[in-house]
Coordinates of C-alpha atoms in Angstrom, one line a residue:
Chain W
M1 CA 16.1 5.2 31.0
V2 CA 15.9 1.9 30.3
D3 CA 16.2 1.0 34.1
S4 CA 12.9 2.9 34.4
V5 CA 11.3 0.8 31.7
K6 CA 12.5 -3.2 33.5
E7 CA 11.1 -1.3 36.7
K8 CA 7.8 -1.6 35.0
N9 CA 8.3 -4.7 33.5
S10 CA 8.3 -6.6 37.1
S11 CA 5.6 -4.7 38.5
G12 CA 3.5 -6.8 36.7
S13 CA 1.5 -4.4 34.3
Y14 CA 3.8 -6.5 31.3
S15 CA 4.8 -9.6 30.1
S16 CA 7.1 -11.4 32.6
N17 CA 9.6 -11.5 29.6
T18 CA 12.2 -8.6 30.3
G19 CA 14.2 -9.4 27.0
P20 CA 13.5 -6.5 24.5
I21 CA 10.4 -7.7 21.7
V22 CA 12.5 -5.2 19.3
E23 CA 16.1 -4.2 18.7
Y24 CA 17.1 -1.9 16.4
K25 CA 20.6 -2.3 16.1
N26 CA 23.2 0.1 14.1
V27 CA 20.3 0.4 11.7
H28 CA 21.0 3.2 8.9
K29 CA 18.6 4.0 6.4
S30 CA 19.2 6.3 3.5
F31 CA 16.9 7.2 0.4
G32 CA 19.6 8.3 -2.5
D33 CA 21.8 10.7 -0.7
V34 CA 19.9 11.4 2.3
E35 CA 20.6 9.5 5.1
V36 CA 17.3 9.0 7.0
L37 CA 18.6 7.7 9.9
K38 CA 23.0 7.8 11.1
G39 CA 23.0 4.2 13.4
L40 CA 19.7 3.9 15.5
D41 CA 20.0 1.8 18.4
L42 CA 16.8 1.1 20.4
D43 CA 15.0 -1.6 22.3
I44 CA 11.6 -2.0 22.9
Y45 CA 10.1 -3.9 25.7
P46 CA 7.3 -6.2 25.5
G47 CA 4.3 -4.3 26.0
E48 CA 6.0 -1.2 26.5
K49 CA 4.2 2.2 25.3
V50 CA 6.8 4.0 23.1
A51 CA 6.4 7.9 21.5
L52 CA 8.3 9.0 18.7
I53 CA 8.7 12.9 18.3
G54 CA 10.9 14.8 16.1
P55 CA 10.9 17.4 13.2
S56 CA 9.4 16.3 9.8
G57 CA 12.6 14.1 8.2
S58 CA 14.1 13.2 11.6
G59 CA 13.1 9.7 10.4
K60 CA 10.8 8.7 12.6
T61 CA 8.1 7.3 11.0
T62 CA 10.7 5.8 8.4
I63 CA 11.6 3.6 11.8
I64 CA 8.4 2.5 12.3
R65 CA 8.2 1.3 8.5
M66 CA 11.2 -0.6 8.4
L67 CA 10.0 -2.3 11.3
M68 CA 6.7 -3.4 9.2
T69 CA 9.0 -4.4 6.7
L70 CA 7.9 -1.2 4.2
E71 CA 11.1 -0.4 3.2
Q72 CA 14.9 -2.0 4.3
P73 CA 17.7 -0.6 6.1
T74 CA 20.4 0.3 4.1
S75 CA 22.6 -1.4 7.1
G76 CA 22.1 -2.7 10.3
E77 CA 19.7 -5.6 11.7
I78 CA 16.2 -5.6 13.3
I79 CA 15.2 -8.5 15.4
V80 CA 12.0 -9.3 16.4
D81 CA 11.1 -11.5 19.2
G82 CA 14.0 -13.2 18.7
K83 CA 14.3 -13.5 15.0
N84 CA 15.7 -11.7 12.1
L85 CA 13.7 -9.2 10.4
C86 CA 15.1 -8.3 6.9
H87 CA 17.7 -11.1 7.2
M88 CA 17.6 -15.0 7.3
E89 CA 20.3 -17.5 7.3
K90 CA 21.0 -19.8 4.1
N91 CA 23.8 -22.1 4.0
G92 CA 25.2 -20.4 6.7
K93 CA 25.5 -17.5 5.7
L94 CA 23.0 -14.2 6.1
V95 CA 20.9 -13.2 2.9
P96 CA 17.9 -10.4 2.2
A97 CA 15.0 -12.3 3.3
N98 CA 12.5 -14.1 1.3
E99 CA 8.9 -13.3 1.1
K100 CA 8.3 -16.4 3.4
H101 CA 10.4 -15.1 6.2
L102 CA 8.8 -11.6 5.8
R103 CA 5.8 -13.4 6.3
E104 CA 6.7 -15.1 9.5
V105 CA 8.4 -12.4 11.1
R106 CA 5.9 -9.6 10.6
G107 CA 3.0 -11.3 12.0
E108 CA 3.3 -10.1 15.5
I109 CA 3.3 -6.4 14.1
G110 CA 0.7 -4.3 12.9
M111 CA 0.2 -0.9 11.9
V112 CA -2.3 2.1 11.6
F113 CA -1.2 4.7 8.7
Q114 CA -1.7 8.2 8.3
H115 CA -4.0 7.8 5.9
F116 CA -6.3 4.7 7.3
N117 CA -5.8 2.8 3.9
L118 CA -9.0 0.9 4.5
F119 CA -10.1 -1.5 1.5
P120 CA -12.2 0.8 -0.1
H121 CA -14.4 -2.1 -2.2
M122 CA -15.2 -3.4 1.0
T123 CA -17.7 -3.4 4.0
I124 CA -15.9 -2.2 7.1
L125 CA -16.6 -5.7 8.8
Q126 CA -15.0 -7.3 5.7
N127 CA -12.0 -4.9 6.1
C128 CA -11.6 -6.8 9.7
M129 CA -12.2 -10.3 8.7
T130 CA -10.4 -10.8 5.7
A131 CA -7.0 -10.9 7.3
P132 CA -7.8 -13.2 10.1
I133 CA -9.5 -15.7 7.5
Q134 CA -6.5 -15.1 5.1
V135 CA -3.8 -14.8 7.0
Q136 CA -4.4 -16.7 9.9
K137 CA -7.1 -19.6 8.8
E138 CA -9.1 -18.4 11.3
D139 CA -12.7 -20.3 10.6
K140 CA -15.1 -17.8 8.8
E141 CA -17.8 -17.6 12.0
S142 CA -14.9 -16.6 14.4
A143 CA -13.3 -14.1 12.9
K144 CA -16.7 -12.5 12.2
R145 CA -17.8 -12.3 15.8
R146 CA -14.3 -11.4 16.5
S147 CA -14.1 -8.5 13.6
I148 CA -17.7 -7.7 15.3
E149 CA -16.9 -7.5 18.7
M150 CA -13.7 -5.4 17.7
L151 CA -15.8 -2.7 16.2
E152 CA -18.0 -2.5 18.9
K153 CA -15.0 -1.9 21.3
V154 CA -14.4 1.1 19.0
G155 CA -17.5 2.1 18.5
L156 CA -18.7 1.4 15.5
G157 CA -20.8 -1.6 16.1
D158 CA -23.8 0.3 14.4
K159 CA -21.7 0.4 10.8
L160 CA -20.7 -3.2 10.0
D161 CA -22.4 -2.9 6.4
N162 CA -21.4 0.7 5.7
Y163 CA -18.4 0.9 3.1
P164 CA -15.3 3.2 4.6
S165 CA -16.4 6.6 2.2
Q166 CA -19.5 6.5 4.2
L167 CA -17.6 7.4 7.1
S168 CA -16.2 10.1 8.8
G169 CA -12.2 10.3 8.9
G170 CA -12.2 9.6 13.1
Q171 CA -14.2 6.5 11.9
K172 CA -12.3 5.5 9.4
Q173 CA -9.5 5.4 11.8
R174 CA -11.0 4.0 14.1
V175 CA -11.8 0.8 11.9
A176 CA -8.5 0.7 10.9
M177 CA -7.0 0.8 14.4
A178 CA -9.8 -2.4 14.6
R179 CA -8.7 -3.9 11.2
A180 CA -5.3 -4.2 12.9
L181 CA -6.0 -5.3 16.0
V182 CA -8.1 -8.7 15.0
M183 CA -4.7 -10.0 14.1
R184 CA -3.6 -10.0 17.8
P185 CA -0.3 -8.3 17.1
K186 CA 2.3 -8.1 19.7
I187 CA 3.5 -4.8 18.6
M188 CA 1.4 -2.0 17.2
L189 CA 2.6 0.7 15.2
F190 CA 0.9 4.2 14.5
D191 CA 2.2 6.4 11.5
E192 CA 1.0 10.0 12.7
V193 CA -2.6 8.1 12.8
T194 CA -4.4 11.8 14.2
S195 CA -2.7 13.6 11.6
A196 CA -4.8 13.5 8.6
L197 CA -8.1 14.3 10.8
D198 CA -10.2 17.4 11.1
P199 CA -9.2 18.8 14.7
E200 CA -12.5 18.2 16.0
L201 CA -11.9 14.3 15.3
V202 CA -9.1 13.5 16.8
G203 CA -10.0 13.2 20.5
E204 CA -11.8 9.9 19.6
V205 CA -8.8 8.6 18.1
L206 CA -6.9 9.6 21.0
E207 CA -9.8 7.8 23.2
V208 CA -9.3 4.4 21.3
I209 CA -5.6 4.7 21.3
R210 CA -5.8 5.3 25.2
D211 CA -8.2 2.3 26.0
I212 CA -6.1 0.1 24.1
A213 CA -3.1 1.3 25.4
E214 CA -4.4 1.0 29.2
E215 CA -5.3 -2.8 28.2
G216 CA -1.4 -3.6 28.4
E217 CA -0.4 -6.3 26.8
M218 CA 1.0 -5.1 23.5
A219 CA 4.0 -2.9 22.5
M220 CA 2.8 0.1 21.0
V221 CA 4.9 2.3 19.1
L222 CA 3.4 5.8 18.5
V223 CA 4.9 8.5 15.9
T224 CA 2.8 11.8 17.0
H225 CA 2.7 15.0 17.2
E226 CA 0.5 14.9 19.7
M227 CA 2.5 15.7 23.0
D228 CA -0.3 15.8 25.3
F229 CA -0.9 12.5 24.5
A230 CA 2.6 11.2 24.4
L231 CA 2.9 12.6 28.3
E232 CA -0.1 10.8 29.2
V233 CA 0.3 7.6 27.5
A234 CA 3.8 6.6 26.6
D235 CA 6.0 4.8 29.2
R236 CA 9.4 6.4 27.1
V237 CA 9.1 9.1 24.8
I238 CA 12.1 9.5 22.3
F239 CA 13.1 12.7 20.4
L240 CA 15.0 12.2 17.0
D241 CA 16.7 14.9 15.2
D242 CA 19.0 14.3 12.2
G243 CA 18.5 10.9 12.5
V244 CA 19.7 9.7 15.5
I245 CA 18.1 9.8 19.0
A246 CA 19.0 13.0 20.6
E247 CA 16.9 12.3 23.5
E248 CA 14.8 9.9 25.6
G249 CA 13.5 9.0 28.8
T250 CA 10.1 9.1 30.5
P251 CA 7.8 11.5 29.1
S252 CA 8.1 13.6 31.8
E253 CA 12.1 13.7 31.8
V254 CA 11.6 14.8 27.8
L255 CA 9.1 17.0 27.4
E256 CA 9.2 19.1 30.8
E257 CA 12.8 18.5 32.2
S258 CA 14.9 18.2 29.5
D259 CA 17.3 21.0 28.0
N260 CA 18.0 19.9 25.0
E261 CA 18.4 23.1 22.8
R262 CA 16.6 21.1 20.0
L263 CA 14.0 19.4 21.6
Q264 CA 13.1 22.9 23.3
Q265 CA 13.0 24.6 19.9
F266 CA 10.9 21.8 18.8
L267 CA 8.6 21.5 22.1
Y268 CA 7.8 25.3 21.6
R269 CA 6.5 25.4 18.3
F270 CA 4.1 23.2 19.5
R271 CA 3.3 25.1 22.2
S272 CA 3.1 28.2 20.9
Chain P
M1 CA -35.7 1.9 -51.9
I2 CA -38.0 0.2 -50.1
N3 CA -37.5 -3.0 -52.5
A4 CA -33.9 -2.6 -52.3
I5 CA -34.3 -3.0 -48.6
I6 CA -36.3 -5.8 -49.0
E7 CA -33.6 -7.0 -51.4
V8 CA -30.7 -6.8 -49.5
F9 CA -31.9 -7.5 -46.5
P10 CA -32.1 -11.0 -46.1
V11 CA -28.8 -11.4 -47.9
L12 CA -26.9 -9.6 -45.4
M13 CA -28.6 -11.6 -42.2
R14 CA -27.0 -14.2 -43.7
G15 CA -23.8 -13.5 -42.4
I16 CA -24.7 -12.1 -39.0
N17 CA -23.9 -15.5 -37.2
I18 CA -20.5 -15.7 -38.3
T19 CA -20.3 -12.0 -36.8
I20 CA -22.0 -12.4 -33.7
T21 CA -19.9 -15.8 -33.7
V22 CA -16.2 -13.8 -34.6
F23 CA -17.1 -11.2 -32.1
I24 CA -18.1 -13.2 -29.3
F25 CA -15.1 -15.4 -29.4
S26 CA -12.7 -12.1 -30.3
A27 CA -14.1 -10.8 -26.7
I28 CA -13.6 -13.4 -24.5
F29 CA -9.9 -14.0 -25.8
S30 CA -9.1 -10.6 -25.6
Y31 CA -9.9 -10.3 -22.8
L32 CA -8.1 -13.4 -21.3
F33 CA -4.8 -12.0 -23.4
A34 CA -4.9 -8.4 -22.2
F35 CA -5.6 -9.9 -18.3
I36 CA -2.9 -12.6 -18.7
A37 CA -0.6 -10.0 -20.2
G38 CA -1.3 -7.1 -18.1
L39 CA -0.9 -9.4 -15.1
C40 CA 2.2 -10.2 -16.5
R41 CA 3.5 -6.7 -17.3
V42 CA 3.1 -6.2 -13.1
S43 CA 5.5 -9.4 -12.6
N44 CA 8.3 -9.5 -9.9
N45 CA 10.0 -11.0 -13.1
K46 CA 11.9 -9.2 -15.7
F47 CA 11.9 -12.0 -17.7
V48 CA 8.1 -12.3 -17.8
R49 CA 7.7 -8.7 -18.0
G50 CA 9.9 -8.3 -21.1
G51 CA 8.8 -11.2 -22.9
T52 CA 5.2 -9.7 -22.5
G53 CA 6.5 -6.1 -23.1
V54 CA 7.6 -7.3 -26.8
Y55 CA 4.4 -9.4 -27.2
V56 CA 2.3 -6.1 -26.6
E57 CA 4.3 -3.8 -28.8
I58 CA 4.7 -5.7 -31.7
F59 CA 0.7 -6.7 -32.0
R60 CA 0.3 -2.7 -30.7
G61 CA 3.0 -1.7 -33.2
T62 CA 1.7 -3.5 -36.6
S63 CA -1.3 -3.9 -38.5
L64 CA -4.2 -6.2 -37.7
I65 CA -4.9 -7.0 -41.2
V66 CA -1.5 -8.0 -41.7
Q67 CA -1.5 -10.0 -39.0
L68 CA -4.4 -11.8 -39.5
F69 CA -2.8 -12.4 -43.1
W70 CA 0.0 -13.6 -41.5
L71 CA -1.8 -16.0 -39.1
Y72 CA -3.9 -17.4 -42.1
Y73 CA -1.9 -17.2 -45.0
A74 CA 1.8 -17.0 -43.9
I75 CA 2.2 -19.2 -40.7
P76 CA 0.9 -22.3 -42.4
M77 CA 3.5 -22.2 -45.4
L78 CA 6.0 -21.4 -43.0
F79 CA 5.4 -24.4 -40.5
D80 CA 2.9 -26.6 -42.5
V81 CA 1.2 -26.7 -38.8
G82 CA -1.0 -24.2 -39.0
I83 CA -4.4 -22.4 -38.9
D84 CA -6.5 -23.8 -41.6
N85 CA -9.4 -23.0 -39.7
R86 CA -10.5 -19.1 -40.7
L87 CA -12.3 -18.4 -37.4
M88 CA -9.9 -19.9 -35.4
A89 CA -7.4 -17.7 -37.2
G90 CA -9.7 -14.7 -37.4
V91 CA -10.6 -15.2 -33.4
L92 CA -6.8 -15.3 -32.8
A93 CA -6.0 -11.9 -34.7
I94 CA -8.0 -9.7 -33.4
S95 CA -7.8 -11.2 -30.0
L96 CA -4.0 -11.3 -30.3
N97 CA -4.1 -7.4 -31.2
Y98 CA -6.8 -6.2 -29.2
G99 CA -5.4 -8.1 -26.1
A100 CA -2.4 -6.5 -26.5
Y101 CA -3.8 -3.0 -26.2
M102 CA -6.3 -3.7 -23.6
S103 CA -3.4 -5.4 -21.7
E104 CA -2.0 -1.8 -21.0
I105 CA -5.3 -0.8 -19.6
V106 CA -4.9 -4.0 -17.0
R107 CA -1.1 -2.9 -16.2
G108 CA -2.2 0.9 -16.0
S109 CA -5.0 -0.2 -13.9
I110 CA -3.3 -2.1 -11.0
L111 CA -0.8 0.5 -10.8
A112 CA -2.8 3.0 -10.5
V113 CA -4.5 1.6 -7.1
E114 CA -3.2 3.6 -4.2
K115 CA 0.2 2.6 -3.2
G116 CA -1.5 2.7 1.1
Q117 CA -3.5 0.0 -0.2
T118 CA -0.3 -2.5 -0.7
E119 CA 1.0 -1.1 2.4
A120 CA -2.0 -1.9 4.3
S121 CA -2.3 -5.2 3.2
I122 CA 1.6 -5.9 3.6
A123 CA 0.4 -5.0 7.5
L124 CA -1.8 -7.5 7.2
N125 CA 0.6 -9.6 6.7
L126 CA -1.2 -10.8 3.4
S127 CA 0.9 -12.7 0.6
R128 CA 1.8 -11.1 -2.6
A129 CA -0.8 -13.5 -4.3
Q130 CA -3.4 -12.7 -2.2
R131 CA -2.6 -8.9 -1.8
M132 CA -3.5 -8.9 -5.9
R133 CA -6.2 -11.2 -5.7
I134 CA -8.6 -9.6 -2.5
V135 CA -7.2 -5.9 -2.3
I136 CA -5.6 -4.6 -5.7
F137 CA -7.0 -6.2 -8.6
P138 CA -11.2 -5.8 -7.7
Q139 CA -10.2 -2.0 -7.2
A140 CA -8.1 -1.9 -10.3
L141 CA -11.2 -4.2 -12.2
R142 CA -13.3 -0.7 -11.6
M143 CA -10.9 1.2 -13.0
M144 CA -10.6 -0.6 -16.5
L145 CA -14.3 -1.3 -16.9
P146 CA -15.1 2.1 -19.0
E147 CA -12.0 1.5 -21.3
F148 CA -12.9 -2.2 -21.7
G149 CA -16.5 -0.9 -22.9
N150 CA -15.1 1.4 -25.6
Y151 CA -12.8 -1.6 -26.7
L152 CA -15.4 -4.1 -26.9
I153 CA -17.1 -1.6 -29.5
Q154 CA -13.6 -1.5 -31.6
I155 CA -13.7 -5.4 -31.2
L156 CA -17.0 -5.7 -33.2
K157 CA -16.0 -3.1 -35.9
A158 CA -12.9 -5.0 -36.5
T159 CA -14.5 -8.4 -36.8
S160 CA -15.4 -6.9 -40.5
L161 CA -11.7 -7.9 -41.6
V162 CA -12.5 -11.2 -41.3
S163 CA -14.0 -10.8 -44.8
L164 CA -10.9 -10.7 -46.2
I165 CA -9.9 -14.6 -45.5
G166 CA -13.6 -15.4 -46.9
M167 CA -15.2 -15.5 -43.7
T168 CA -18.8 -15.2 -44.7
D169 CA -20.0 -12.0 -42.3
I170 CA -21.9 -9.5 -43.0
L171 CA -19.5 -7.6 -44.9
Y172 CA -18.7 -10.7 -47.3
H173 CA -22.2 -11.0 -48.3
G174 CA -22.7 -7.3 -48.8
N175 CA -19.6 -7.0 -50.8
I176 CA -20.9 -10.4 -53.0
L177 CA -24.0 -8.8 -53.3
R178 CA -22.6 -5.3 -54.4
S179 CA -20.0 -6.7 -57.1
T180 CA -23.4 -9.1 -59.0
N181 CA -25.8 -5.8 -58.6
L182 CA -23.5 -2.4 -58.8
S183 CA -27.0 0.0 -58.6
A184 CA -27.1 -1.6 -54.9
A185 CA -24.2 -0.1 -53.0
P186 CA -25.7 2.8 -51.6
T187 CA -28.4 0.3 -50.1
V188 CA -25.6 -2.5 -49.2
Y189 CA -23.7 -0.3 -47.2
L190 CA -26.2 2.0 -45.8
L191 CA -27.9 -1.2 -44.0
L192 CA -24.4 -2.5 -43.2
L193 CA -23.6 1.0 -41.2
I194 CA -27.3 -0.1 -39.6
F195 CA -26.3 -3.5 -38.5
Y196 CA -23.2 -2.4 -37.0
F197 CA -24.6 0.5 -35.1
I198 CA -27.7 -2.1 -34.1
M199 CA -25.3 -4.2 -32.6
A200 CA -23.1 -1.6 -30.9
L201 CA -26.1 -0.4 -28.9
P202 CA -25.6 -2.5 -26.3
L203 CA -22.2 -2.4 -26.2
I204 CA -22.6 1.4 -26.1
F205 CA -25.2 1.0 -23.0
L206 CA -22.5 -1.9 -21.3
T207 CA -20.0 1.1 -21.6
R208 CA -21.9 3.4 -20.4
K209 CA -23.0 1.1 -16.6
G210 CA -19.5 0.6 -16.7
E211 CA -18.5 4.3 -16.5
Q212 CA -21.5 4.5 -13.9
I213 CA -20.1 2.1 -11.7
S214 CA -16.3 2.7 -12.1
K215 CA -17.2 7.0 -11.4
R216 CA -19.4 5.7 -8.3
G217 CA -16.0 4.3 -7.3
V218 CA -16.0 1.6 -5.0
A219 CA -18.2 2.1 -2.1
S220 CA -21.8 0.7 -3.4

C-alpha cells in the first residue's frame, strides 16, 4: 500500500519530498471511559488525498480534530512536517505544547467543518481575509485580492459583501473552503463537509473539492460518507472500525475488492 | 393643583443635574466593571476567575444601600483615606453593584457563542486574544444588548439612593420640599415619578433598539 503512494510521489504529481508530512504514532484517545482510538499509526504524504470512512463512533472525526489541535491525544504522538504537534521540548523534557508552539505547528493545517462555522457577523469577504491579515500579517490589499480570487474560484465572486445567513448551505460551505484555502495550508482537513447539506447542494461542494484535489499540491484528509466521491478523488481509503484501522488501500482495493466482513456490512448500508 | 405643580416643578429641576450626572457616570462605570469582570470570569487563570467570582457574588448578594453607606461612611472611618466625595462614593457604589450583575450577562453571552466559532478560529490559527476580540466578543455583544438596556433603566432608578448620602438630586429636593410643606406630598411624588419616567423614555427606546439589533442577529 505504502509503495503505491511512494510511486505516485515519484511520478512527479506531488512534492518531491517523499517523507510523510503527518505521522500518527501509536495514538490513543479516550473520552471519559470510552476509548475512541486504540493505537493509531498512520502516515500521510505531501499531496496525498486520504479518505477516512467508517461507522459513526469509529474515531474518524477524532483523527482529524486532533490534527487541528481541537482535541489532545490521550497518549502517543503526532508529528507534522517533522515537528511534534502536541508536545514541545523544554529543558530536555517533552511537555504539553503551549499556545505559541501550537500556533507554529498548526499554521500548516486548514480545516472545513460539517456545520461551516462561518463568522456570522462578517461578510464573506471579511470571513476570508481576516486570518491572512491577522495571523500571517499579510497586507490588507493583497489579502483582499487573494480572497476575492479564491471566492471567485469557488463560484461566489458575486457574493463578496453578503453575510453568511444570506447564503445557502452549499454556498456557505464553499465560503468555508475559500476561507481555509487563502491561508495556503499544506494539509486540508474535511470533516463530513456535505453531511449537513440538502442533497441537491452536495454536488456543488464536491465539485469544489474535486477542483482543489486536482491541483494536487495540498495533502487532503477527508472524513466522508460519499463513497463514490472517495473512490474518485482519494489516493488511499482507510476504513476505521472500533478505534483501529480495519482496512486500507487504494479506493478500488478497499471499496471494491476487500473481503473484510465489517467493511462489507458498512458498505452494504450505504449502497442499499 | 396647577399652582402646586408650578411651585414644585422648579424645585425638582434644581436636582436634575445631579441625577443625570450620577446616572451618566454610573452607567459608564457599570459597563466598564461589567466588561472587565465578565472577561475575567471566562479567563483561563483560575485565580483571576475565582477572585472575580467573589467580587460578583458579594456585590450581587448584598444590599446596594448598605454598600453605599459602607463606601461613604464606614470605609473612610476605618482606613482614614476615603471617599469624602459624595459623587465618587455614589457612582462607585452603583457601578460596583450593577457592574457585578451585568458581568454575568457578559460572561453568559460569551459562553453562549457557538463552540464551532472558536474551533473555526483555531483552525485559522488566530491567537487566543484575536479569537476573543475578532470572533467571539462581537457576537456576544449583540446578545448582551437587550439586557444591557434593561439595566440602564435600573441604574437610572438606582441613582435616587444617592439622596441618602446627602446628594442633592431630584428626590432630595422633593423630600426637603415635602418636609417643609406636608400638603405638597402628592404633587411632589407624582412629579418625581413623571421625572423618572421621562428620563427613562429614551432608555426604553434604546432597549427596544437593542432588542431589534439582537434579534436581527448578525446578518445586516
